[in-house]
Amino acid sequence: MKLKIVGITKKYHNLTALDHIDLELHNGIYGLIGPNGAGKSTLMRLLAGELRPTSGNIFWNGKDIFKLDEKYKRYIGYLPQTFGFYKEFTGYEMLCYIGLLKSKDNIKKIRAQAKQLLNMLELSDKADAMTGKYSGGMKQRLGIAQALIGNPRILIMDEPTAGLDPMQRIYFKNLLKKYSSQKIIIVSTHIMSDVQELADHLIFLKKGRVVLDKSRDAALEES
Ligand code: ADP
Ligand code: ADP
């Protein structure tokens, strides 16, 4: 399984957010870092199929993701920077709904996974409350749960640890590590300890360009 990014440029009017990016991603955890405005969120939105590039291509196992479109999106678990909820759904209903859209698992399996995720993210108490009533931190955790449900092959998470307390952060990191041999996982973060503990590879973006693309061990040896 491979995601190949070839010559991706993204412009917003006359601002170049990404400038000829080439990357090849395999199973494992990629830490996406760089200053504000470097293009991290833009790259993640493109990889999630939510945004179209100005030029260039992204291939999933050799197929253009924008041609696969909805089929590709089923392989993706995506935590955007701000997650839009179905306010009239409970947390549990929303997870089951998204799980059914994305996975071929039967409803029994999806329900079990939804309960497990709610439990792990300490949302079990509020499983039956409308998501419109959730606090900011709870929304963040439900956002993580909706990215994970259905066992997607590609996980794209924009600052996932931001709303987590220290214990939840540890659970979350352990969970990602458990999945890392079976999924392509891309995580942006400002927290250097997250990168050190989590990422197998580092991608450093600056002004829309990749200035570093290395395995974590190689990058740490040099610094
Ligand atoms: P960050 O820099 O932490 O990724 P931003 O605050 O820049 O986040 O962006 C938040 C949202 O606003 C995103 O959806 C982004 O696409 C949008 N956005 C960012 N900059 C602009 C801009 N100059 N004009 C319009 N929308 C923008
Ligand atoms: P990062 O996530 O690294 O902070 P972004 O991808 O959010 O970077 O933004 C890269 C650049 O593109 C920034 O200059 C930002 O203001 C701009 N930008 C992001 N989204 C939009 C948007 N929807 N419209 C216009 N400009 C945007």
PDB file of N, CA and C in Angstrom, residues 5-100:
ATOM      1  N   ILE A   5       2.765  11.155  -3.937  1.00  0.00           N
ATOM      2  CA  ILE A   5       2.425  12.551  -4.199  1.00  0.00           C
ATOM      3  C   ILE A   5       3.434  13.081  -5.215  1.00  0.00           C
ATOM      4  N   VAL A   6       2.922  13.507  -6.357  1.00  0.00           N
ATOM      5  CA  VAL A   6       3.828  13.874  -7.447  1.00  0.00           C
ATOM      6  C   VAL A   6       3.586  15.309  -7.892  1.00  0.00           C
ATOM      7  N   GLY A   7       4.562  16.144  -7.634  1.00  0.00           N
ATOM      8  CA  GLY A   7       4.537  17.525  -8.129  1.00  0.00           C
ATOM      9  C   GLY A   7       3.303  18.311  -7.717  1.00  0.00           C
ATOM     10  N   ILE A   8       2.912  18.176  -6.447  1.00  0.00           N
ATOM     11  CA  ILE A   8       1.692  18.857  -6.000  1.00  0.00           C
ATOM     12  C   ILE A   8       1.955  20.336  -5.695  1.00  0.00           C
ATOM     13  N   THR A   9       1.183  21.185  -6.357  1.00  0.00           N
ATOM     14  CA  THR A   9       1.171  22.622  -6.061  1.00  0.00           C
ATOM     15  C   THR A   9      -0.261  23.009  -5.732  1.00  0.00           C
ATOM     16  N   LYS A  10      -0.419  23.792  -4.640  1.00  0.00           N
ATOM     17  CA  LYS A  10      -1.752  24.309  -4.320  1.00  0.00           C
ATOM     18  C   LYS A  10      -1.660  25.815  -4.127  1.00  0.00           C
ATOM     19  N   LYS A  11      -2.415  26.520  -4.947  1.00  0.00           N
ATOM     20  CA  LYS A  11      -2.487  27.979  -4.803  1.00  0.00           C
ATOM     21  C   LYS A  11      -3.873  28.375  -4.325  1.00  0.00           C
ATOM     22  N   TYR A  12      -3.929  29.344  -3.414  1.00  0.00           N
ATOM     23  CA  TYR A  12      -5.183  30.005  -3.068  1.00  0.00           C
ATOM     24  C   TYR A  12      -5.067  31.396  -3.694  1.00  0.00           C
ATOM     25  N   HIS A  13      -5.817  31.650  -4.742  1.00  0.00           N
ATOM     26  CA  HIS A  13      -5.634  32.889  -5.513  1.00  0.00           C
ATOM     27  C   HIS A  13      -4.150  33.030  -5.857  1.00  0.00           C
ATOM     28  N   ASN A  14      -3.490  34.084  -5.403  1.00  0.00           N
ATOM     29  CA  ASN A  14      -2.078  34.178  -5.782  1.00  0.00           C
ATOM     30  C   ASN A  14      -1.109  33.769  -4.673  1.00  0.00           C
ATOM     31  N   LEU A  15      -1.668  33.137  -3.604  1.00  0.00           N
ATOM     32  CA  LEU A  15      -0.789  32.635  -2.539  1.00  0.00           C
ATOM     33  C   LEU A  15      -0.476  31.155  -2.792  1.00  0.00           C
ATOM     34  N   THR A  16       0.818  30.828  -2.846  1.00  0.00           N
ATOM     35  CA  THR A  16       1.208  29.436  -3.068  1.00  0.00           C
ATOM     36  C   THR A  16       1.373  28.742  -1.724  1.00  0.00           C
ATOM     37  N   ALA A  17       0.420  27.895  -1.378  1.00  0.00           N
ATOM     38  CA  ALA A  17       0.458  27.212  -0.070  1.00  0.00           C
ATOM     39  C   ALA A  17       1.344  25.976  -0.118  1.00  0.00           C
ATOM     40  N   LEU A  18       1.359  25.294  -1.278  1.00  0.00           N
ATOM     41  CA  LEU A  18       2.252  24.144  -1.477  1.00  0.00           C
ATOM     42  C   LEU A  18       2.921  24.296  -2.832  1.00  0.00           C
ATOM     43  N   ASP A  19       4.224  24.039  -2.847  1.00  0.00           N
ATOM     44  CA  ASP A  19       5.030  24.365  -4.014  1.00  0.00           C
ATOM     45  C   ASP A  19       5.793  23.126  -4.494  1.00  0.00           C
ATOM     46  N   HIS A  20       5.234  22.406  -5.474  1.00  0.00           N
ATOM     47  CA  HIS A  20       5.899  21.222  -6.049  1.00  0.00           C
ATOM     48  C   HIS A  20       6.346  20.218  -5.001  1.00  0.00           C
ATOM     49  N   ILE A  21       5.379  19.616  -4.332  1.00  0.00           N
ATOM     50  CA  ILE A  21       5.683  18.617  -3.302  1.00  0.00           C
ATOM     51  C   ILE A  21       5.741  17.222  -3.928  1.00  0.00           C
ATOM     52  N   ASP A  22       6.812  16.483  -3.597  1.00  0.00           N
ATOM     53  CA  ASP A  22       6.898  15.065  -3.962  1.00  0.00           C
ATOM     54  C   ASP A  22       7.115  14.259  -2.686  1.00  0.00           C
ATOM     55  N   LEU A  23       6.290  13.238  -2.479  1.00  0.00           N
ATOM     56  CA  LEU A  23       6.464  12.389  -1.297  1.00  0.00           C
ATOM     57  C   LEU A  23       5.957  10.993  -1.629  1.00  0.00           C
ATOM     58  N   GLU A  24       6.527  10.007  -0.952  1.00  0.00           N
ATOM     59  CA  GLU A  24       6.015   8.655  -1.066  1.00  0.00           C
ATOM     60  C   GLU A  24       5.776   8.123   0.345  1.00  0.00           C
ATOM     61  N   LEU A  25       4.562   7.709   0.640  1.00  0.00           N
ATOM     62  CA  LEU A  25       4.210   7.288   1.995  1.00  0.00           C
ATOM     63  C   LEU A  25       3.811   5.821   2.005  1.00  0.00           C
ATOM     64  N   HIS A  26       4.396   5.089   2.950  1.00  0.00           N
ATOM     65  CA  HIS A  26       4.088   3.666   3.134  1.00  0.00           C
ATOM     66  C   HIS A  26       3.503   3.474   4.524  1.00  0.00           C
ATOM     67  N   ASN A  27       3.215   2.230   4.887  1.00  0.00           N
ATOM     68  CA  ASN A  27       2.705   1.992   6.235  1.00  0.00           C
ATOM     69  C   ASN A  27       3.695   2.528   7.267  1.00  0.00           C
ATOM     70  N   GLY A  28       3.153   3.106   8.332  1.00  0.00           N
ATOM     71  CA  GLY A  28       3.999   3.688   9.368  1.00  0.00           C
ATOM     72  C   GLY A  28       3.433   5.040   9.767  1.00  0.00           C
ATOM     73  N   ILE A  29       4.080   5.667  10.738  1.00  0.00           N
ATOM     74  CA  ILE A  29       3.588   6.948  11.255  1.00  0.00           C
ATOM     75  C   ILE A  29       4.501   8.081  10.784  1.00  0.00           C
ATOM     76  N   TYR A  30       3.888   9.021  10.097  1.00  0.00           N
ATOM     77  CA  TYR A  30       4.614  10.190   9.586  1.00  0.00           C
ATOM     78  C   TYR A  30       4.247  11.408  10.430  1.00  0.00           C
ATOM     79  N   GLY A  31       5.235  12.033  11.018  1.00  0.00           N
ATOM     80  CA  GLY A  31       5.008  13.265  11.765  1.00  0.00           C
ATOM     81  C   GLY A  31       5.201  14.443  10.823  1.00  0.00           C
ATOM     82  N   LEU A  32       4.134  15.231  10.669  1.00  0.00           N
ATOM     83  CA  LEU A  32       4.184  16.382   9.764  1.00  0.00           C
ATOM     84  C   LEU A  32       4.365  17.638  10.616  1.00  0.00           C
ATOM     85  N   ILE A  33       5.502  18.285  10.456  1.00  0.00           N
ATOM     86  CA  ILE A  33       5.813  19.436  11.300  1.00  0.00           C
ATOM     87  C   ILE A  33       6.206  20.635  10.437  1.00  0.00           C
ATOM     88  N   GLY A  34       6.288  21.791  11.077  1.00  0.00           N
ATOM     89  CA  GLY A  34       6.651  23.015  10.361  1.00  0.00           C
ATOM     90  C   GLY A  34       5.920  24.193  10.968  1.00  0.00           C
ATOM     91  N   PRO A  35       6.417  25.403  10.728  1.00  0.00           N
ATOM     92  CA  PRO A  35       5.800  26.591  11.326  1.00  0.00           C
ATOM     93  C   PRO A  35       4.368  26.836  10.839  1.00  0.00           C
ATOM     94  N   ASN A  36       3.634  27.684  11.524  1.00  0.00           N
ATOM     95  CA  ASN A  36       2.294  28.081  11.078  1.00  0.00           C
ATOM     96  C   ASN A  36       2.357  28.621   9.667  1.00  0.00           C
ATOM     97  N   GLY A  37       1.407  28.211   8.863  1.00  0.00           N
ATOM     98  CA  GLY A  37       1.354  28.718   7.498  1.00  0.00           C
ATOM     99  C   GLY A  37       2.241  27.957   6.530  1.00  0.00           C
ATOM    100  N   ALA A  38       2.921  26.892   7.003  1.00  0.00           N
ATOM    101  CA  ALA A  38       3.846  26.140   6.141  1.00  0.00           C
ATOM    102  C   ALA A  38       3.122  25.320   5.076  1.00  0.00           C
ATOM    103  N   GLY A  39       1.837  25.021   5.321  1.00  0.00           N
ATOM    104  CA  GLY A  39       1.080  24.227   4.347  1.00  0.00           C
ATOM    105  C   GLY A  39       0.649  22.861   4.867  1.00  0.00           C
ATOM    106  N   LYS A  40       0.820  22.609   6.161  1.00  0.00           N
ATOM    107  CA  LYS A  40       0.505  21.290   6.724  1.00  0.00           C
ATOM    108  C   LYS A  40      -0.975  20.928   6.538  1.00  0.00           C
ATOM    109  N   SER A  41      -1.863  21.849   6.951  1.00  0.00           N
ATOM    110  CA  SER A  41      -3.298  21.553   6.832  1.00  0.00           C
ATOM    111  C   SER A  41      -3.702  21.397   5.375  1.00  0.00           C
ATOM    112  N   THR A  42      -3.126  22.221   4.520  1.00  0.00           N
ATOM    113  CA  THR A  42      -3.443  22.120   3.089  1.00  0.00           C
ATOM    114  C   THR A  42      -3.043  20.752   2.544  1.00  0.00           C
ATOM    115  N   LEU A  43      -1.850  20.283   2.907  1.00  0.00           N
ATOM    116  CA  LEU A  43      -1.399  18.968   2.448  1.00  0.00           C
ATOM    117  C   LEU A  43      -2.334  17.871   2.968  1.00  0.00           C
ATOM    118  N   MET A  44      -2.755  17.995   4.222  1.00  0.00           N
ATOM    119  CA  MET A  44      -3.641  16.973   4.793  1.00  0.00           C
ATOM    120  C   MET A  44      -5.009  16.979   4.115  1.00  0.00           C
ATOM    121  N   ARG A  45      -5.512  18.160   3.826  1.00  0.00           N
ATOM    122  CA  ARG A  45      -6.820  18.231   3.149  1.00  0.00           C
ATOM    123  C   ARG A  45      -6.750  17.634   1.750  1.00  0.00           C
ATOM    124  N   LEU A  46      -5.609  17.850   1.066  1.00  0.00           N
ATOM    125  CA  LEU A  46      -5.432  17.242  -0.257  1.00  0.00           C
ATOM    126  C   LEU A  46      -5.378  15.718  -0.153  1.00  0.00           C
ATOM    127  N   LEU A  47      -4.601  15.226   0.823  1.00  0.00           N
ATOM    128  CA  LEU A  47      -4.459  13.775   0.992  1.00  0.00           C
ATOM    129  C   LEU A  47      -5.779  13.131   1.382  1.00  0.00           C
ATOM    130  N   ALA A  48      -6.617  13.893   2.085  1.00  0.00           N
ATOM    131  CA  ALA A  48      -7.928  13.373   2.490  1.00  0.00           C
ATOM    132  C   ALA A  48      -8.934  13.443   1.345  1.00  0.00           C
ATOM    133  N   GLY A  49      -8.538  14.030   0.227  1.00  0.00           N
ATOM    134  CA  GLY A  49      -9.437  14.155  -0.919  1.00  0.00           C
ATOM    135  C   GLY A  49     -10.472  15.260  -0.748  1.00  0.00           C
ATOM    136  N   GLU A  50     -10.227  16.179   0.195  1.00  0.00           N
ATOM    137  CA  GLU A  50     -11.177  17.253   0.501  1.00  0.00           C
ATOM    138  C   GLU A  50     -10.921  18.510  -0.318  1.00  0.00           C
ATOM    139  N   LEU A  51      -9.756  18.547  -0.926  1.00  0.00           N
ATOM    140  CA  LEU A  51      -9.325  19.751  -1.633  1.00  0.00           C
ATOM    141  C   LEU A  51      -8.613  19.291  -2.896  1.00  0.00           C
ATOM    142  N   ARG A  52      -8.773  20.052  -3.978  1.00  0.00           N
ATOM    143  CA  ARG A  52      -8.116  19.674  -5.239  1.00  0.00           C
ATOM    144  C   ARG A  52      -6.819  20.458  -5.410  1.00  0.00           C
ATOM    145  N   PRO A  53      -5.790  19.825  -5.937  1.00  0.00           N
ATOM    146  CA  PRO A  53      -4.552  20.575  -6.162  1.00  0.00           C
ATOM    147  C   PRO A  53      -4.685  21.508  -7.359  1.00  0.00           C
ATOM    148  N   THR A  54      -3.842  22.538  -7.405  1.00  0.00           N
ATOM    149  CA  THR A  54      -3.770  23.402  -8.581  1.00  0.00           C
ATOM    150  C   THR A  54      -3.083  22.637  -9.710  1.00  0.00           C
ATOM    151  N   SER A  55      -2.033  21.893  -9.362  1.00  0.00           N
ATOM    152  CA  SER A  55      -1.425  20.971 -10.331  1.00  0.00           C
ATOM    153  C   SER A  55      -0.754  19.832  -9.584  1.00  0.00           C
ATOM    154  N   GLY A  56      -0.465  18.760 -10.295  1.00  0.00           N
ATOM    155  CA  GLY A  56       0.143  17.582  -9.687  1.00  0.00           C
ATOM    156  C   GLY A  56      -0.881  16.496  -9.413  1.00  0.00           C
ATOM    157  N   ASN A  57      -0.384  15.339  -8.965  1.00  0.00           N
ATOM    158  CA  ASN A  57      -1.257  14.179  -8.755  1.00  0.00           C
ATOM    159  C   ASN A  57      -0.953  13.470  -7.445  1.00  0.00           C
ATOM    160  N   ILE A  58      -1.961  12.779  -6.944  1.00  0.00           N
ATOM    161  CA  ILE A  58      -1.772  11.900  -5.790  1.00  0.00           C
ATOM    162  C   ILE A  58      -2.296  10.523  -6.198  1.00  0.00           C
ATOM    163  N   PHE A  59      -1.441   9.508  -6.025  1.00  0.00           N
ATOM    164  CA  PHE A  59      -1.818   8.145  -6.424  1.00  0.00           C
ATOM    165  C   PHE A  59      -1.898   7.227  -5.217  1.00  0.00           C
ATOM    166  N   TRP A  60      -2.986   6.476  -5.146  1.00  0.00           N
ATOM    167  CA  TRP A  60      -3.154   5.439  -4.127  1.00  0.00           C
ATOM    168  C   TRP A  60      -3.003   4.114  -4.827  1.00  0.00           C
ATOM    169  N   ASN A  61      -1.915   3.404  -4.533  1.00  0.00           N
ATOM    170  CA  ASN A  61      -1.584   2.154  -5.231  1.00  0.00           C
ATOM    171  C   ASN A  61      -1.705   2.322  -6.750  1.00  0.00           C
ATOM    172  N   GLY A  62      -1.172   3.422  -7.238  1.00  0.00           N
ATOM    173  CA  GLY A  62      -1.118   3.647  -8.680  1.00  0.00           C
ATOM    174  C   GLY A  62      -2.344   4.316  -9.279  1.00  0.00           C
ATOM    175  N   LYS A  63      -3.407   4.504  -8.483  1.00  0.00           N
ATOM    176  CA  LYS A  63      -4.624   5.118  -9.040  1.00  0.00           C
ATOM    177  C   LYS A  63      -4.797   6.545  -8.529  1.00  0.00           C
ATOM    178  N   ASP A  64      -5.201   7.424  -9.398  1.00  0.00           N
ATOM    179  CA  ASP A  64      -5.402   8.834  -9.076  1.00  0.00           C
ATOM    180  C   ASP A  64      -6.542   8.982  -8.052  1.00  0.00           C
ATOM    181  N   ILE A  65      -6.243   9.562  -6.902  1.00  0.00           N
ATOM    182  CA  ILE A  65      -7.269   9.608  -5.840  1.00  0.00           C
ATOM    183  C   ILE A  65      -8.467  10.467  -6.229  1.00  0.00           C
ATOM    184  N   PHE A  66      -8.248  11.460  -7.099  1.00  0.00           N
ATOM    185  CA  PHE A  66      -9.374  12.330  -7.449  1.00  0.00           C
ATOM    186  C   PHE A  66     -10.289  11.673  -8.474  1.00  0.00           C
ATOM    187  N   LYS A  67      -9.773  10.619  -9.148  1.00  0.00           N
ATOM    188  CA  LYS A  67     -10.640   9.825 -10.010  1.00  0.00           C
ATOM    189  C   LYS A  67     -11.368   8.763  -9.194  1.00  0.00           C
ATOM    190  N   LEU A  68     -10.682   8.216  -8.192  1.00  0.00           N
ATOM    191  CA  LEU A  68     -11.350   7.238  -7.314  1.00  0.00           C
ATOM    192  C   LEU A  68     -12.443   7.918  -6.487  1.00  0.00           C
ATOM    193  N   ASP A  69     -12.170   9.165  -6.093  1.00  0.00           N
ATOM    194  CA  ASP A  69     -13.097  10.033  -5.357  1.00  0.00           C
ATOM    195  C   ASP A  69     -13.764   9.349  -4.157  1.00  0.00           C
ATOM    196  N   GLU A  70     -15.081   9.087  -4.218  1.00  0.00           N
ATOM    197  CA  GLU A  70     -15.782   8.559  -3.032  1.00  0.00           C
ATOM    198  C   GLU A  70     -15.216   7.206  -2.590  1.00  0.00           C
ATOM    199  N   LYS A  71     -14.763   6.427  -3.550  1.00  0.00           N
ATOM    200  CA  LYS A  71     -14.181   5.132  -3.247  1.00  0.00           C
ATOM    201  C   LYS A  71     -12.908   5.326  -2.402  1.00  0.00           C
ATOM    202  N   TYR A  72     -12.124   6.321  -2.794  1.00  0.00           N
ATOM    203  CA  TYR A  72     -10.909   6.622  -2.028  1.00  0.00           C
ATOM    204  C   TYR A  72     -11.253   7.104  -0.626  1.00  0.00           C
ATOM    205  N   LYS A  73     -12.254   7.960  -0.529  1.00  0.00           N
ATOM    206  CA  LYS A  73     -12.607   8.529   0.783  1.00  0.00           C
ATOM    207  C   LYS A  73     -13.006   7.461   1.792  1.00  0.00           C
ATOM    208  N   ARG A  74     -13.490   6.329   1.303  1.00  0.00           N
ATOM    209  CA  ARG A  74     -13.829   5.245   2.225  1.00  0.00           C
ATOM    210  C   ARG A  74     -12.596   4.639   2.891  1.00  0.00           C
ATOM    211  N   TYR A  75     -11.429   4.814   2.259  1.00  0.00           N
ATOM    212  CA  TYR A  75     -10.204   4.279   2.855  1.00  0.00           C
ATOM    213  C   TYR A  75      -9.598   5.219   3.883  1.00  0.00           C
ATOM    214  N   ILE A  76     -10.180   6.418   3.998  1.00  0.00           N
ATOM    215  CA  ILE A  76      -9.543   7.481   4.773  1.00  0.00           C
ATOM    216  C   ILE A  76     -10.240   7.694   6.102  1.00  0.00           C
ATOM    217  N   GLY A  77      -9.445   7.818   7.151  1.00  0.00           N
ATOM    218  CA  GLY A  77      -9.947   8.369   8.409  1.00  0.00           C
ATOM    219  C   GLY A  77      -9.312   9.737   8.555  1.00  0.00           C
ATOM    220  N   TYR A  78     -10.141  10.762   8.668  1.00  0.00           N
ATOM    221  CA  TYR A  78      -9.585  12.127   8.634  1.00  0.00           C
ATOM    222  C   TYR A  78     -10.083  12.938   9.821  1.00  0.00           C
ATOM    223  N   LEU A  79      -9.151  13.488  10.557  1.00  0.00           N
ATOM    224  CA  LEU A  79      -9.492  14.446  11.609  1.00  0.00           C
ATOM    225  C   LEU A  79      -9.074  15.826  11.124  1.00  0.00           C
ATOM    226  N   PRO A  80     -10.024  16.641  10.676  1.00  0.00           N
ATOM    227  CA  PRO A  80      -9.656  17.981  10.212  1.00  0.00           C
ATOM    228  C   PRO A  80      -9.374  18.891  11.408  1.00  0.00           C
ATOM    229  N   GLN A  81      -8.922  20.098  11.100  1.00  0.00           N
ATOM    230  CA  GLN A  81      -8.609  21.022  12.181  1.00  0.00           C
ATOM    231  C   GLN A  81      -9.879  21.393  12.949  1.00  0.00           C
ATOM    232  N   THR A  82     -10.954  21.617  12.223  1.00  0.00           N
ATOM    233  CA  THR A  82     -12.242  21.781  12.909  1.00  0.00           C
ATOM    234  C   THR A  82     -13.217  20.779  12.323  1.00  0.00           C
ATOM    235  N   PHE A  83     -13.747  19.978  13.220  1.00  0.00           N
ATOM    236  CA  PHE A  83     -14.579  18.882  12.786  1.00  0.00           C
ATOM    237  C   PHE A  83     -16.046  19.300  12.855  1.00  0.00           C
ATOM    238  N   GLY A  84     -16.767  19.148  11.756  1.00  0.00           N
ATOM    239  CA  GLY A  84     -18.191  19.481  11.698  1.00  0.00           C
ATOM    240  C   GLY A  84     -19.027  18.287  12.136  1.00  0.00           C
ATOM    241  N   PHE A  85     -19.911  18.493  13.091  1.00  0.00           N
ATOM    242  CA  PHE A  85     -20.703  17.387  13.632  1.00  0.00           C
ATOM    243  C   PHE A  85     -22.123  17.410  13.092  1.00  0.00           C
ATOM    244  N   TYR A  86     -22.720  16.234  13.143  1.00  0.00           N
ATOM    245  CA  TYR A  86     -24.164  16.158  12.953  1.00  0.00           C
ATOM    246  C   TYR A  86     -24.759  16.427  14.333  1.00  0.00           C
ATOM    247  N   LYS A  87     -25.201  17.634  14.553  1.00  0.00           N
ATOM    248  CA  LYS A  87     -25.567  18.058  15.912  1.00  0.00           C
ATOM    249  C   LYS A  87     -26.746  17.292  16.491  1.00  0.00           C
ATOM    250  N   GLU A  88     -27.604  16.791  15.610  1.00  0.00           N
ATOM    251  CA  GLU A  88     -28.799  16.080  16.077  1.00  0.00           C
ATOM    252  C   GLU A  88     -28.557  14.591  16.295  1.00  0.00           C
ATOM    253  N   PHE A  89     -27.297  14.169  16.125  1.00  0.00           N
ATOM    254  CA  PHE A  89     -26.948  12.778  16.415  1.00  0.00           C
ATOM    255  C   PHE A  89     -26.303  12.710  17.794  1.00  0.00           C
ATOM    256  N   THR A  90     -26.475  11.602  18.460  1.00  0.00           N
ATOM    257  CA  THR A  90     -25.653  11.373  19.652  1.00  0.00           C
ATOM    258  C   THR A  90     -24.261  10.947  19.177  1.00  0.00           C
ATOM    259  N   GLY A  91     -23.286  11.006  20.083  1.00  0.00           N
ATOM    260  CA  GLY A  91     -21.934  10.583  19.733  1.00  0.00           C
ATOM    261  C   GLY A  91     -21.910   9.155  19.212  1.00  0.00           C
ATOM    262  N   TYR A  92     -22.634   8.286  19.889  1.00  0.00           N
ATOM    263  CA  TYR A  92     -22.689   6.875  19.509  1.00  0.00           C
ATOM    264  C   TYR A  92     -23.343   6.700  18.137  1.00  0.00           C
ATOM    265  N   GLU A  93     -24.438   7.412  17.899  1.00  0.00           N
ATOM    266  CA  GLU A  93     -25.110   7.318  16.594  1.00  0.00           C
ATOM    267  C   GLU A  93     -24.199   7.803  15.472  1.00  0.00           C
ATOM    268  N   MET A  94     -23.501   8.896  15.752  1.00  0.00           N
ATOM    269  CA  MET A  94     -22.643   9.446  14.706  1.00  0.00           C
ATOM    270  C   MET A  94     -21.533   8.478  14.338  1.00  0.00           C
ATOM    271  N   LEU A  95     -20.916   7.862  15.343  1.00  0.00           N
ATOM    272  CA  LEU A  95     -19.849   6.896  15.051  1.00  0.00           C
ATOM    273  C   LEU A  95     -20.386   5.711  14.255  1.00  0.00           C
ATOM    274  N   CYS A  96     -21.556   5.221  14.627  1.00  0.00           N
ATOM    275  CA  CYS A  96     -22.130   4.080  13.899  1.00  0.00           C
ATOM    276  C   CYS A  96     -22.439   4.466  12.451  1.00  0.00           C
ATOM    277  N   TYR A  97     -22.963   5.660  12.281  1.00  0.00           N
ATOM    278  CA  TYR A  97     -23.310   6.143  10.942  1.00  0.00           C
ATOM    279  C   TYR A  97     -22.059   6.237  10.058  1.00  0.00           C
ATOM    280  N   ILE A  98     -21.031   6.884  10.570  1.00  0.00           N
ATOM    281  CA  ILE A  98     -19.800   7.033   9.787  1.00  0.00           C
ATOM    282  C   ILE A  98     -19.148   5.669   9.551  1.00  0.00           C
ATOM    283  N   GLY A  99     -19.189   4.815  10.564  1.00  0.00           N
ATOM    284  CA  GLY A  99     -18.632   3.469  10.421  1.00  0.00           C
ATOM    285  C   GLY A  99     -19.318   2.680   9.311  1.00  0.00           C
ATOM    286  N   LEU A 100     -20.635   2.802   9.228  1.00  0.00           N
ATOM    287  CA  LEU A 100     -21.375   2.085   8.186  1.00  0.00           C
ATOM    288  C   LEU A 100     -21.065   2.633   6.797  1.00  0.00           C
TER     289      LEU A 100
END
